[in-house]
Amino acid sequence: MNLNSEVLCELRSIVGGRGLFSAPEDLRTYECDGLTNFRVVPSAVVLPETTEQVQAVVRVCHRERIAFVARGSGTGLSGGALPIAGGIVIGLARMNRILEVDLPNARVVVEPGVINLDVTARISPAGYFYAPDPSSQSVCSIGGNVAENSGGAHCLKYGFTTTHVLALEVVLPDGTLVHLGNKTLDAPGYDLPGIFVGSEGTLGVATKITLRIVKRPECVQTLLAAFHSTTEAGAAVSGIIAAGMLPAAIEMMDNLAIQAAEAAVHANYPNCGGLLLVELDGPAAEVLARMKHLDEICRGNGAWEIRVAQTEGERALFWKGRKAAFASVGRISPNYIVQDGVIPRTALPDVMTEIARLSGAAGLRVANVFHAGDGNLHPLVLYDRRIAGQESAAEALSFQILELCIEKGGSITGEHGVGEEKKNIMSKMYAEPDLDTMQRVRCAFDPWLLSNPTKVFPRPRLCGDQPGEYAPHPLEIAGVAERF
Amino acid sequence: MHAEPANAEEVATLLRDADGRGLAVLPRAGGTKLDWGNPPARAGVTLSLARLNRILEHAWADLTVTVEAGCTMAALQQALAQHGQRLAIDVLWPERATVGGVLSCNDSGVLRLAYGSLRDLVIGITLVLADGTIARSGGKVVKNVAGYDLPKLATGAMGTLGIITQATFRLHPLPRHTLTLSLPAGTIETAQALLLEMQRAGLAHTALQLRCAANAGPHMDILLEGTEAGMASQASRIQGFAPFVEGSAAIWGTREEIAGSSNVAKFSVLPSQIGNTIAAVERFHDPHWRAVVQATGIGWLALSAPLMELRSQLEREGGSLMILRPPGTDAWGNPGDSLALMRALKRQFDPKGTLNPGRFAGGI
């Protein structure tokens, strides 16, 4: 479906000629995000530069009942920024200013297109950092992080995006501008930032975000330990937790993931069955005392090689292999699926055994990378698209792993989001009344179902008390939504 | 009328029935904070959660616990301590305050600086809506972004969106050692400067508060937790800033003393505005005022004065002030331009206004 020329003219008058794309060759760039097996070409892309422009664009969408999808850097891995057929994409990359840095109060105000790592770059001379650190942090945007409630290796200790967002300026799906939360804590009323962060673009478009920043700890030390198996490494993780430690990060990789990382970035990892990276931070005396204890726990659980990074360069190299793990798998397989599931950490040995069994049964290799401290698994299912049937077998295997996560009391996503990819499996994790209750939130924010309407839920709920005259919603006509 | 259901299904039946008959439902459990918020706009059925008091699962190796809403915080912490763990929040009157009550009122104490508030600790809830829908959201794992974060929405909602019947929390290890350091901090101006300096210094304290009162200079308290070696080195660093001495852990109970006063408010300001706020309080010349302010900017104040005036001043600076006692016309203050959205949420969850009508911000 194409937008009529009057609407295009109106959008052009809002964002200017260089802020609107409608030619097919330009629109192709926006047909997918980091999950490339779903592609939809939007009807138009606008690149606003101000909140007022976002508001004006959304007002047009509201008036014309055009669905819109907000997009940051497009690095998302669940298809959250996948365009809607007939809809428009609001790209926020040009709203990339850091508006305010308030060091005494440890707050930073940014526009949504600001790159995650640029926040830390701006404040690190003063000894602060922005804690959420998804592996894509050098390219992903804060607005996208807000949509997905992004995590990262260090959220074990420091929390997720939602822990670090105090307030938001948001354009609601009818074009109203509202302020959620406050730069001070416990603002009167409902925790609207709490519900907005992680809503995957379905509740409106954030145009300004107030972040909490963190003072860098006095000392950071990273330990790398090689085990014969992920089971041994998992037992060491249990030992660390039982000892009452809260490391800044605990990461695990299996042998296939190690091989991939070695091939790609030469991190000089030992060739072992299970590798742990553990980072401790805090006061130097505390870190040194705990590091000694950590060494004992790892050796007690079968670690046959332990290294502690001696220089900042060595520490960066330890992390480089881990952060590059997803991309590295391209070195050992032509195609692969990055999956994201969560299990109670103690279920790890069982789940690893079961993943190995499923992998064997499907005849496909699975490389495993985990945020082991919080039970967040990233199985990478390897396949070759050129071999008939392998792609669908790989998809099936990756969903079997998610069902395994649900069975163990876990979640279908720890940080990548539901998006387009996992919306149908939501009904395996939650019962109808649970999903229906969540959709009441969407009805309060977006009764017209305009803001990223086809994502997250298996079937969008059309809101009964929709103001105005009844007219069938385009999604209802298309059979993808129903009225409650 | 009073009802004491034994499980979520009974809560659902009672709610559906009351909602159908147009009766208001006023949830309670320990009854420690019934005077917080506005008085209910109409009388109705008091629904006590006291019988839902079981700890359902302490998955200590996963550092999580699932507990029913009527369990007291003291009973919960006692059970967790058997495995050397805690829910890292210090609430008011833990012997009587319940899990559901502290969640609904969003209570938090001195540990908040290091561990966040309940919104950062709750990972799953079961919520019963006014129409009897039993909705589960979140889960039992610490990291989970599947669907909307209803546990956060219900936290601090004063029971106006639904009744929490059980919750799952992430836990933290109990500290092996703790140390309290205290210092008379001179004037409020020097105390403010010292507070910001300590917060900037990359220390690893768990709590930092200022105690202030009429006719006395401010005192600063710092709580350290960790290994003995780590704490000793922290303490010596801290003593490099000012001559702190080891103090009594009893001073961490100051908030509870103040919260029990007959004129009491909770305020929230930017950390850099704490000094100005205390100076404004002093200008009311109440001979008996007392306050305790955490480094987060959240403070507790016992003051006999026109609190609305103080509220306006704090709101102009981006802060807020909640009047806890005595009851007045508006306990909450200005919720800002998102009030319409909050009302829309209320309409979606509780269209007939059955749950705690009028008690919340903006008359919700």
mmCIF file with all atom_site columns, N, CA and C in Angstrom, chain B residues 48-72:
data_model
loop_
_atom_site.group_PDB
_atom_site.id
_atom_site.type_symbol
_atom_site.label_atom_id
_atom_site.label_alt_id
_atom_site.label_comp_id
_atom_site.label_asym_id
_atom_site.label_entity_id
_atom_site.label_seq_id
_atom_site.pdbx_PDB_ins_code
_atom_site.Cartn_x
_atom_site.Cartn_y
_atom_site.Cartn_z
_atom_site.occupancy
_atom_site.B_iso_or_equiv
_atom_site.pdbx_formal_charge
_atom_site.auth_seq_id
_atom_site.auth_comp_id
_atom_site.auth_asym_id
_atom_site.auth_atom_id
_atom_site.pdbx_PDB_model_num
ATOM 1  N N  . SER B 1 48 ? -8.750 -8.079  53.416 1.00 0.00 ? 48 SER B N  1
ATOM 2  C CA . SER B 1 48 ? -7.464 -8.325  54.072 1.00 0.00 ? 48 SER B CA 1
ATOM 3  C C  . SER B 1 48 ? -6.725 -9.474  53.402 1.00 0.00 ? 48 SER B C  1
ATOM 4  N N  . LEU B 1 49 ? -5.431 -9.278  53.225 1.00 0.00 ? 49 LEU B N  1
ATOM 5  C CA . LEU B 1 49 ? -4.619 -10.322 52.604 1.00 0.00 ? 49 LEU B CA 1
ATOM 6  C C  . LEU B 1 49 ? -3.826 -11.105 53.644 1.00 0.00 ? 49 LEU B C  1
ATOM 7  N N  . ALA B 1 50 ? -4.198 -10.910 54.918 1.00 0.00 ? 50 ALA B N  1
ATOM 8  C CA . ALA B 1 50 ? -3.396 -11.484 56.004 1.00 0.00 ? 50 ALA B CA 1
ATOM 9  C C  . ALA B 1 50 ? -3.267 -13.008 55.919 1.00 0.00 ? 50 ALA B C  1
ATOM 10 N N  . ARG B 1 51 ? -4.266 -13.663 55.329 1.00 0.00 ? 51 ARG B N  1
ATOM 11 C CA . ARG B 1 51 ? -4.177 -15.134 55.277 1.00 0.00 ? 51 ARG B CA 1
ATOM 12 C C  . ARG B 1 51 ? -3.293 -15.638 54.139 1.00 0.00 ? 51 ARG B C  1
ATOM 13 N N  . LEU B 1 52 ? -2.992 -14.772 53.193 1.00 0.00 ? 52 LEU B N  1
ATOM 14 C CA . LEU B 1 52 ? -2.071 -15.184 52.123 1.00 0.00 ? 52 LEU B CA 1
ATOM 15 C C  . LEU B 1 52 ? -0.653 -14.887 52.610 1.00 0.00 ? 52 LEU B C  1
ATOM 16 N N  . ASN B 1 53 ? -0.148 -15.732 53.479 1.00 0.00 ? 53 ASN B N  1
ATOM 17 C CA . ASN B 1 53 ? 1.112  -15.363 54.149 1.00 0.00 ? 53 ASN B CA 1
ATOM 18 C C  . ASN B 1 53 ? 2.215  -16.402 53.980 1.00 0.00 ? 53 ASN B C  1
ATOM 19 N N  . ARG B 1 54 ? 2.123  -17.224 52.929 1.00 0.00 ? 54 ARG B N  1
ATOM 20 C CA . ARG B 1 54 ? 3.136  -18.274 52.784 1.00 0.00 ? 54 ARG B CA 1
ATOM 21 C C  . ARG B 1 54 ? 4.325  -17.828 51.919 1.00 0.00 ? 54 ARG B C  1
ATOM 22 N N  . ILE B 1 55 ? 5.468  -18.372 52.280 1.00 0.00 ? 55 ILE B N  1
ATOM 23 C CA . ILE B 1 55 ? 6.630  -18.240 51.396 1.00 0.00 ? 55 ILE B CA 1
ATOM 24 C C  . ILE B 1 55 ? 6.563  -19.445 50.473 1.00 0.00 ? 55 ILE B C  1
ATOM 25 N N  . LEU B 1 56 ? 6.340  -19.224 49.194 1.00 0.00 ? 56 LEU B N  1
ATOM 26 C CA . LEU B 1 56 ? 6.043  -20.334 48.293 1.00 0.00 ? 56 LEU B CA 1
ATOM 27 C C  . LEU B 1 56 ? 7.302  -21.045 47.822 1.00 0.00 ? 56 LEU B C  1
ATOM 28 N N  . GLU B 1 57 ? 8.339  -20.284 47.536 1.00 0.00 ? 57 GLU B N  1
ATOM 29 C CA . GLU B 1 57 ? 9.565  -20.923 47.053 1.00 0.00 ? 57 GLU B CA 1
ATOM 30 C C  . GLU B 1 57 ? 10.765 -20.002 47.255 1.00 0.00 ? 57 GLU B C  1
ATOM 31 N N  . HIS B 1 58 ? 11.688 -20.439 48.102 1.00 0.00 ? 58 HIS B N  1
ATOM 32 C CA . HIS B 1 58 ? 12.948 -19.707 48.204 1.00 0.00 ? 58 HIS B CA 1
ATOM 33 C C  . HIS B 1 58 ? 13.980 -20.486 47.392 1.00 0.00 ? 58 HIS B C  1
ATOM 34 N N  . ALA B 1 59 ? 14.169 -20.062 46.147 1.00 0.00 ? 59 ALA B N  1
ATOM 35 C CA . ALA B 1 59 ? 15.151 -20.728 45.279 1.00 0.00 ? 59 ALA B CA 1
ATOM 36 C C  . ALA B 1 59 ? 16.499 -20.079 45.580 1.00 0.00 ? 59 ALA B C  1
ATOM 37 N N  . TRP B 1 60 ? 17.087 -20.501 46.712 1.00 0.00 ? 60 TRP B N  1
ATOM 38 C CA . TRP B 1 60 ? 18.264 -19.758 47.198 1.00 0.00 ? 60 TRP B CA 1
ATOM 39 C C  . TRP B 1 60 ? 19.429 -19.829 46.231 1.00 0.00 ? 60 TRP B C  1
ATOM 40 N N  . ALA B 1 61 ? 19.588 -20.962 45.546 1.00 0.00 ? 61 ALA B N  1
ATOM 41 C CA . ALA B 1 61 ? 20.720 -21.062 44.623 1.00 0.00 ? 61 ALA B CA 1
ATOM 42 C C  . ALA B 1 61 ? 20.525 -20.163 43.394 1.00 0.00 ? 61 ALA B C  1
ATOM 43 N N  . ASP B 1 62 ? 19.287 -19.781 43.131 1.00 0.00 ? 62 ASP B N  1
ATOM 44 C CA . ASP B 1 62 ? 19.012 -18.837 42.041 1.00 0.00 ? 62 ASP B CA 1
ATOM 45 C C  . ASP B 1 62 ? 18.812 -17.420 42.548 1.00 0.00 ? 62 ASP B C  1
ATOM 46 N N  . LEU B 1 63 ? 18.936 -17.240 43.870 1.00 0.00 ? 63 LEU B N  1
ATOM 47 C CA . LEU B 1 63 ? 18.765 -15.914 44.481 1.00 0.00 ? 63 LEU B CA 1
ATOM 48 C C  . LEU B 1 63 ? 17.406 -15.301 44.162 1.00 0.00 ? 63 LEU B C  1
ATOM 49 N N  . THR B 1 64 ? 16.346 -16.102 44.270 1.00 0.00 ? 64 THR B N  1
ATOM 50 C CA . THR B 1 64 ? 14.997 -15.562 44.094 1.00 0.00 ? 64 THR B CA 1
ATOM 51 C C  . THR B 1 64 ? 14.078 -16.131 45.162 1.00 0.00 ? 64 THR B C  1
ATOM 52 N N  . VAL B 1 65 ? 12.991 -15.428 45.429 1.00 0.00 ? 65 VAL B N  1
ATOM 53 C CA . VAL B 1 65 ? 11.971 -15.939 46.335 1.00 0.00 ? 65 VAL B CA 1
ATOM 54 C C  . VAL B 1 65 ? 10.601 -15.576 45.777 1.00 0.00 ? 65 VAL B C  1
ATOM 55 N N  . THR B 1 66 ? 9.646  -16.507 45.931 1.00 0.00 ? 66 THR B N  1
ATOM 56 C CA . THR B 1 66 ? 8.257  -16.229 45.583 1.00 0.00 ? 66 THR B CA 1
ATOM 57 C C  . THR B 1 66 ? 7.451  -16.314 46.868 1.00 0.00 ? 66 THR B C  1
ATOM 58 N N  . VAL B 1 67 ? 6.694  -15.263 47.140 1.00 0.00 ? 67 VAL B N  1
ATOM 59 C CA . VAL B 1 67 ? 6.054  -15.150 48.446 1.00 0.00 ? 67 VAL B CA 1
ATOM 60 C C  . VAL B 1 67 ? 4.668  -14.542 48.275 1.00 0.00 ? 67 VAL B C  1
ATOM 61 N N  . GLU B 1 68 ? 3.738  -14.935 49.149 1.00 0.00 ? 68 GLU B N  1
ATOM 62 C CA . GLU B 1 68 ? 2.393  -14.370 49.074 1.00 0.00 ? 68 GLU B CA 1
ATOM 63 C C  . GLU B 1 68 ? 2.374  -12.968 49.686 1.00 0.00 ? 68 GLU B C  1
ATOM 64 N N  . ALA B 1 69 ? 1.367  -12.205 49.261 1.00 0.00 ? 69 ALA B N  1
ATOM 65 C CA . ALA B 1 69 ? 1.344  -10.777 49.576 1.00 0.00 ? 69 ALA B CA 1
ATOM 66 C C  . ALA B 1 69 ? 1.189  -10.471 51.061 1.00 0.00 ? 69 ALA B C  1
ATOM 67 N N  . GLY B 1 70 ? 0.536  -11.366 51.818 1.00 0.00 ? 70 GLY B N  1
ATOM 68 C CA . GLY B 1 70 ? 0.276  -11.063 53.220 1.00 0.00 ? 70 GLY B CA 1
ATOM 69 C C  . GLY B 1 70 ? 1.393  -11.458 54.171 1.00 0.00 ? 70 GLY B C  1
ATOM 70 N N  . CYS B 1 71 ? 2.461  -12.019 53.636 1.00 0.00 ? 71 CYS B N  1
ATOM 71 C CA . CYS B 1 71 ? 3.595  -12.413 54.490 1.00 0.00 ? 71 CYS B CA 1
ATOM 72 C C  . CYS B 1 71 ? 4.280  -11.150 55.007 1.00 0.00 ? 71 CYS B C  1
ATOM 73 N N  . THR B 1 72 ? 4.613  -11.110 56.294 1.00 0.00 ? 72 THR B N  1
ATOM 74 C CA . THR B 1 72 ? 5.282  -9.902  56.794 1.00 0.00 ? 72 THR B CA 1
ATOM 75 C C  . THR B 1 72 ? 6.726  -9.877  56.312 1.00 0.00 ? 72 THR B C  1
#
